[in-house]
Tab-separated table of C-alpha atoms in Angstrom:
chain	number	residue	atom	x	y	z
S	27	UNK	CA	4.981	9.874	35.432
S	28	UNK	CA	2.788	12.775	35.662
S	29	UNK	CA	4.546	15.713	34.702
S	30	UNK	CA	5.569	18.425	37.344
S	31	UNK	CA	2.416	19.473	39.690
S	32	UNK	CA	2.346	22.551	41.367
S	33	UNK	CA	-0.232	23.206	44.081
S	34	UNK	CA	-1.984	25.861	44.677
S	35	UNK	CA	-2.728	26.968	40.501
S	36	UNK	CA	-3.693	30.341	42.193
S	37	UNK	CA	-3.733	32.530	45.173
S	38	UNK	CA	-4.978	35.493	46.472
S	39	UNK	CA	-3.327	37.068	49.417
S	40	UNK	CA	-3.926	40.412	51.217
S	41	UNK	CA	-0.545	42.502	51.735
S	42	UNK	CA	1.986	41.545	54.463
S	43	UNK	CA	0.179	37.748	54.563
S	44	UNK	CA	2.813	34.547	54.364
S	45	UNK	CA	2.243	32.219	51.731
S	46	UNK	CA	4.016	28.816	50.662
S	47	UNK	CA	3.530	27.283	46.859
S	48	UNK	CA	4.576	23.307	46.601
S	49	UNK	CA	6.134	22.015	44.171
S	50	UNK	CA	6.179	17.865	42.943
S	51	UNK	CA	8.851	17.281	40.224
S	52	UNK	CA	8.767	14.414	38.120
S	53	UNK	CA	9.781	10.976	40.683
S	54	UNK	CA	13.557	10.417	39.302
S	55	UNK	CA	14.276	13.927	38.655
S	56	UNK	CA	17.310	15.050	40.955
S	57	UNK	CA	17.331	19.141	39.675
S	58	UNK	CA	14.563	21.283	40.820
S	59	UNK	CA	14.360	25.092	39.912
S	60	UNK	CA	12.239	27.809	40.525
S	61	UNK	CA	11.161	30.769	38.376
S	62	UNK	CA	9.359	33.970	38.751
S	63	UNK	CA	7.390	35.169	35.434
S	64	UNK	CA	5.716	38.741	35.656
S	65	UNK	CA	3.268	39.820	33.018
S	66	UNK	CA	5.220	40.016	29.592
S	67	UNK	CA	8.223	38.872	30.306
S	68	UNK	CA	10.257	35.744	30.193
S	69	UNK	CA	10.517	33.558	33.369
S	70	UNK	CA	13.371	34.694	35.846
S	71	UNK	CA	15.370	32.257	37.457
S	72	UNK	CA	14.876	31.943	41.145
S	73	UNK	CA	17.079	29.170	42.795
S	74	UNK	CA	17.859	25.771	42.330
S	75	UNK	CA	18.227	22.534	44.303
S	76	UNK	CA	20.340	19.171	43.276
S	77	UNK	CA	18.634	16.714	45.870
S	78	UNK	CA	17.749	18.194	48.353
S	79	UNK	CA	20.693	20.788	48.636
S	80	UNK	CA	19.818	24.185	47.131
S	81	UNK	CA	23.238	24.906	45.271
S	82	UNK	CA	22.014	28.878	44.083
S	83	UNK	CA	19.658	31.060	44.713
S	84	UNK	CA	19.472	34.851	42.370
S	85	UNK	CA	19.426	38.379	43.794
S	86	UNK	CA	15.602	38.300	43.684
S	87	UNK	CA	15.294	36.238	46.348
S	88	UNK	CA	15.060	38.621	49.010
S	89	UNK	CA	15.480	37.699	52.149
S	90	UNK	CA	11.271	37.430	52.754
S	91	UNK	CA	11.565	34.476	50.128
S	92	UNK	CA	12.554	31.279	51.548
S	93	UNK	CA	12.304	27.678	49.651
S	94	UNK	CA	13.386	23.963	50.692
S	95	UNK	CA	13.715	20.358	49.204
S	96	UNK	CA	14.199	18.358	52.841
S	97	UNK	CA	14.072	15.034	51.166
S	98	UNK	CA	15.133	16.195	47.773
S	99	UNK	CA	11.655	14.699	46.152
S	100	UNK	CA	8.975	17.935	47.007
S	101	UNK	CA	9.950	21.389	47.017
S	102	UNK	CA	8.235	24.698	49.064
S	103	UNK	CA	8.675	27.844	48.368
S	104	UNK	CA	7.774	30.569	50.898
S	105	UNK	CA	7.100	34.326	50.818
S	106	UNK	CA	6.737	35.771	54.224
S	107	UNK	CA	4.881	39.802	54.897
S	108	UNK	CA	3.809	39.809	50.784
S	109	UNK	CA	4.011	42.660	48.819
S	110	UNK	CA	2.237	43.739	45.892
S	111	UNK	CA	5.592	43.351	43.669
S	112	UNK	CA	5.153	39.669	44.648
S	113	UNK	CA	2.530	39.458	42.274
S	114	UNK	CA	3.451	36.687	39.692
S	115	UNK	CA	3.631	33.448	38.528
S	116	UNK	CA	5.568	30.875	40.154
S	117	UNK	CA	7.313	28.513	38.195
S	118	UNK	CA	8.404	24.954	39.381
S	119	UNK	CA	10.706	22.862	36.750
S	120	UNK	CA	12.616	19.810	37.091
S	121	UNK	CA	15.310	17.776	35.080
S	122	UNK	CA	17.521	14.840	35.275
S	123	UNK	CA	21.259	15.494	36.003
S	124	UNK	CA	23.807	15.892	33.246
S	125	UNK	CA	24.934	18.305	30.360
S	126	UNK	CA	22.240	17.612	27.856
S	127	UNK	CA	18.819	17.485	29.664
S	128	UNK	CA	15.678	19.562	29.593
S	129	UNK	CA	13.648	20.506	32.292
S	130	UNK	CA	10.198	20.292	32.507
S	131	UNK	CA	7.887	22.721	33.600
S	132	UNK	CA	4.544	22.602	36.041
S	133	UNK	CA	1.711	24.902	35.293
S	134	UNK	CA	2.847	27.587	37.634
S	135	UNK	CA	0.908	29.277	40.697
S	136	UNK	CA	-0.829	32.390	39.944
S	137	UNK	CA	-0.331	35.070	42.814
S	138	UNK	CA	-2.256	37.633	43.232
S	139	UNK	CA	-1.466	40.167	46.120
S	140	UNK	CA	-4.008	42.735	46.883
E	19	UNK	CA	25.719	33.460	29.491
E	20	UNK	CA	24.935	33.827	26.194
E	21	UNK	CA	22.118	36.278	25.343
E	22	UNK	CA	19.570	35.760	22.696
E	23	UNK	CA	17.877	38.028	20.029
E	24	UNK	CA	14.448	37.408	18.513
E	25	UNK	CA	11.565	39.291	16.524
E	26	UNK	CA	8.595	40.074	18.944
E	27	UNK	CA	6.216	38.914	16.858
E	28	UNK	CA	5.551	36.955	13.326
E	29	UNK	CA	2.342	35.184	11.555
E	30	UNK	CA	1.788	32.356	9.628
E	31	UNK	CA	-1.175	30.435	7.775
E	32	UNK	CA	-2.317	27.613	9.218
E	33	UNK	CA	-0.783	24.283	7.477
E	34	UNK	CA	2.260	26.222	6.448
E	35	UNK	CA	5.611	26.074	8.047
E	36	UNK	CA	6.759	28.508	10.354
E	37	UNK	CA	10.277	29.427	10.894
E	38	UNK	CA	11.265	30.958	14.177
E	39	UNK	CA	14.652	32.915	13.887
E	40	UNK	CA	16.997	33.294	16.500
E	41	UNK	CA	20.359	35.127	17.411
E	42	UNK	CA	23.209	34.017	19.520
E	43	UNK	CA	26.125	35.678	18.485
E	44	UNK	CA	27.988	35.548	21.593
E	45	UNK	CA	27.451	31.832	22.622
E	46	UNK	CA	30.146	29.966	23.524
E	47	UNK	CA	31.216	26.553	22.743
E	48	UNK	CA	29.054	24.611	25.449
E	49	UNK	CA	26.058	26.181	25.416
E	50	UNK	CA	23.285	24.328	24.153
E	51	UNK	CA	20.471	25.806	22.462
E	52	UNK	CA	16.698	25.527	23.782
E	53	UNK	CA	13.227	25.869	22.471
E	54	UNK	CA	10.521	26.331	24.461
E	55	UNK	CA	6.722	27.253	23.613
E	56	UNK	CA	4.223	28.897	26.347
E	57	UNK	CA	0.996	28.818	25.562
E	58	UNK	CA	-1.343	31.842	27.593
E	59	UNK	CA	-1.463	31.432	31.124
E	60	UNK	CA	0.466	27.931	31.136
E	61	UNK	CA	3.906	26.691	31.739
E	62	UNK	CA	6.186	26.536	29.408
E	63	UNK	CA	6.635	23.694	27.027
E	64	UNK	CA	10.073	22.151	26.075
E	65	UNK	CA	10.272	21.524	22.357
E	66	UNK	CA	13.917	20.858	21.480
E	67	UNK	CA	17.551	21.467	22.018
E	68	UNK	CA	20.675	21.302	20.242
E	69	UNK	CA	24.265	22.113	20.344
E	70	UNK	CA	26.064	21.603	16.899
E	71	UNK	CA	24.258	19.409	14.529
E	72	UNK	CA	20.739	19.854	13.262
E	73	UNK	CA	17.742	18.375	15.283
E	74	UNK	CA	14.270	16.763	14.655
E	75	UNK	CA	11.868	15.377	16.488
E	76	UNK	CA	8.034	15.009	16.687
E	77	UNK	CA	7.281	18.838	17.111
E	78	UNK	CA	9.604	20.818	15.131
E	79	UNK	CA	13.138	20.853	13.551
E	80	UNK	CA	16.008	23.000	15.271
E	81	UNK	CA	18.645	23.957	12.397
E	82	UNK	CA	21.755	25.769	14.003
E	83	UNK	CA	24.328	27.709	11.483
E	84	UNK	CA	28.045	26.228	11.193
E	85	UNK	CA	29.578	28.903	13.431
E	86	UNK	CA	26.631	28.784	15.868
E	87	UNK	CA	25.655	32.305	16.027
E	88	UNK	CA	22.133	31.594	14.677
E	89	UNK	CA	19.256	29.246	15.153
E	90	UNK	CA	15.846	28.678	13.223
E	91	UNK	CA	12.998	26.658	14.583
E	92	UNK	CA	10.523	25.087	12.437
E	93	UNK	CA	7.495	24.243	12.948
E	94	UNK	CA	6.649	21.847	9.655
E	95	UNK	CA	2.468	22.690	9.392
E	96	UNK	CA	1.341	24.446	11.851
E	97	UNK	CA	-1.916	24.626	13.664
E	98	UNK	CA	-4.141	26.946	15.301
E	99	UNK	CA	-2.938	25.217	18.626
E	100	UNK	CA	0.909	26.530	17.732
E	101	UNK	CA	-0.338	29.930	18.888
E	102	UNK	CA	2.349	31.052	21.590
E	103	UNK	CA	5.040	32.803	23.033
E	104	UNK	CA	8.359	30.960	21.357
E	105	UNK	CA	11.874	31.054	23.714
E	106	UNK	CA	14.562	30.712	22.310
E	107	UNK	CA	17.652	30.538	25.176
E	108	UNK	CA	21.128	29.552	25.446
E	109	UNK	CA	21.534	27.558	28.472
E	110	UNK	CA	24.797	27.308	30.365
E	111	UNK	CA	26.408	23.686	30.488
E	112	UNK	CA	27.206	24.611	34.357
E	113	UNK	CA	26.444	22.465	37.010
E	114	UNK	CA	23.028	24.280	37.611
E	115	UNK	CA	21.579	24.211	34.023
E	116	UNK	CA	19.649	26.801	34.785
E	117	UNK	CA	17.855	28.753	31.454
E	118	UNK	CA	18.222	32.651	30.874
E	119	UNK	CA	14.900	33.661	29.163
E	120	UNK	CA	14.630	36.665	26.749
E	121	UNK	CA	10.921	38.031	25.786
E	122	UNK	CA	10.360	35.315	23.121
E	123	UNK	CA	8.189	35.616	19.646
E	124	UNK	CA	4.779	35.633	20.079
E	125	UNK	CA	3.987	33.464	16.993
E	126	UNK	CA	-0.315	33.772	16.049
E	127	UNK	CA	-0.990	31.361	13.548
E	128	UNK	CA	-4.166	32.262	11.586
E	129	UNK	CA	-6.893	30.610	9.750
């Protein structure tokens, strides 16, 4: 078990530019979540899948933000035409189903649009 | 949800205990309460949960108030490498789990 790896740890983009962040939750884990955390504030839930069906997804994902689970192990998450309110860090976190669990968070991918 | 209240900001010596207070005055009766620690420019860190009774384990100690309104975390000596931003949330015990973050205490623990 190596924790939850996210891949890229940071990227630079130019405005209007797609870009896709993966996500690799721990092996057994069957919740996956993504968060948003801008400078100073608290991470900002995202969406969330159970296997590989994603179950919610918040008002801030815009209809430019797009993520997946196809075989409920990896996850993507995509941004399509950036803007420079994109610019954050990307959160990936995992947990085990059931009503007393914690989740587990990668290191996050830095984005930077310019 | 239930929303949670905590100082910005609070010191402590290095080797002392610091105690991390938190609010929840409006969480209900299946909402757990979660710790978490992020240290600059990483993710964040689980450190413990709790519902009712107190908790302990290898990092810190969670002790929750009888009517649940009120948490403290405690960190029994800490260390330079406690430095962080401490989250203190009240997660939902809905099928998605998913954790409503507040801005934390940044805790600096000094030499």
């Amino acid at each position: 078990d190596t924790g939850v790896s996210q891949d890229p740890r940071h990227k630079i983009t130019k405005r209007g530019q797609n870009v896709t962040f993966r996500c690799d939750p721990i092996s057994e884990h069957n919740r996956l979540y993504w968060y948003r955390q801008t400078l100073g504030q608290g991470p900002e839930f995202l969406t969330y899948f159970q296997n590989e069906a994603q179950l919610e997804k918040s008002r801030l994902l815009s209809d430019r933000f797009s993520a997946e689970r196809p075989k409920g192990s990896f996850s993507t998450l995509e941004i399509q035409r950036t803007e420079q309110g994109d610019s954050a860090m990307y959160l990936c976190a995992s947990s085990l189903i059931g009503s007393d669990t914690e989740a587990f968070f990668g290191q996050g991918t830095r984005l930077t649009v310019v | 949800d239930a929303k949670t209240t905590q100082p910005p900001s609070m010191d402590c010596a290095e080797g002392r205990a610091a105690n991390l207070p938190c609010n929840h005055s409006t969480i209900s009766g299946n909402e757990y309460v979660y710790w978490y620690r992020q240290i600059h420019s990483q993710g964040p860190q689980y450190i413990i949960h709790g519902l009712k009774n107190n908790e302990t384990n290898e990092m810190a100690s969670l002790i929750i108030t009888e009517d649940r309104k009120s948490s403290t975390l405690i960190l029994p000596h800490a260390t330079l490498r406690d430095t962080a931003v401490y989250y203190c949330i009240a997660s939902n015990a809905g099928n998605n789990r998913k954790l409503i973050w507040g801005l934390g205490t940044s805790l600096a623990v000094n030499p």
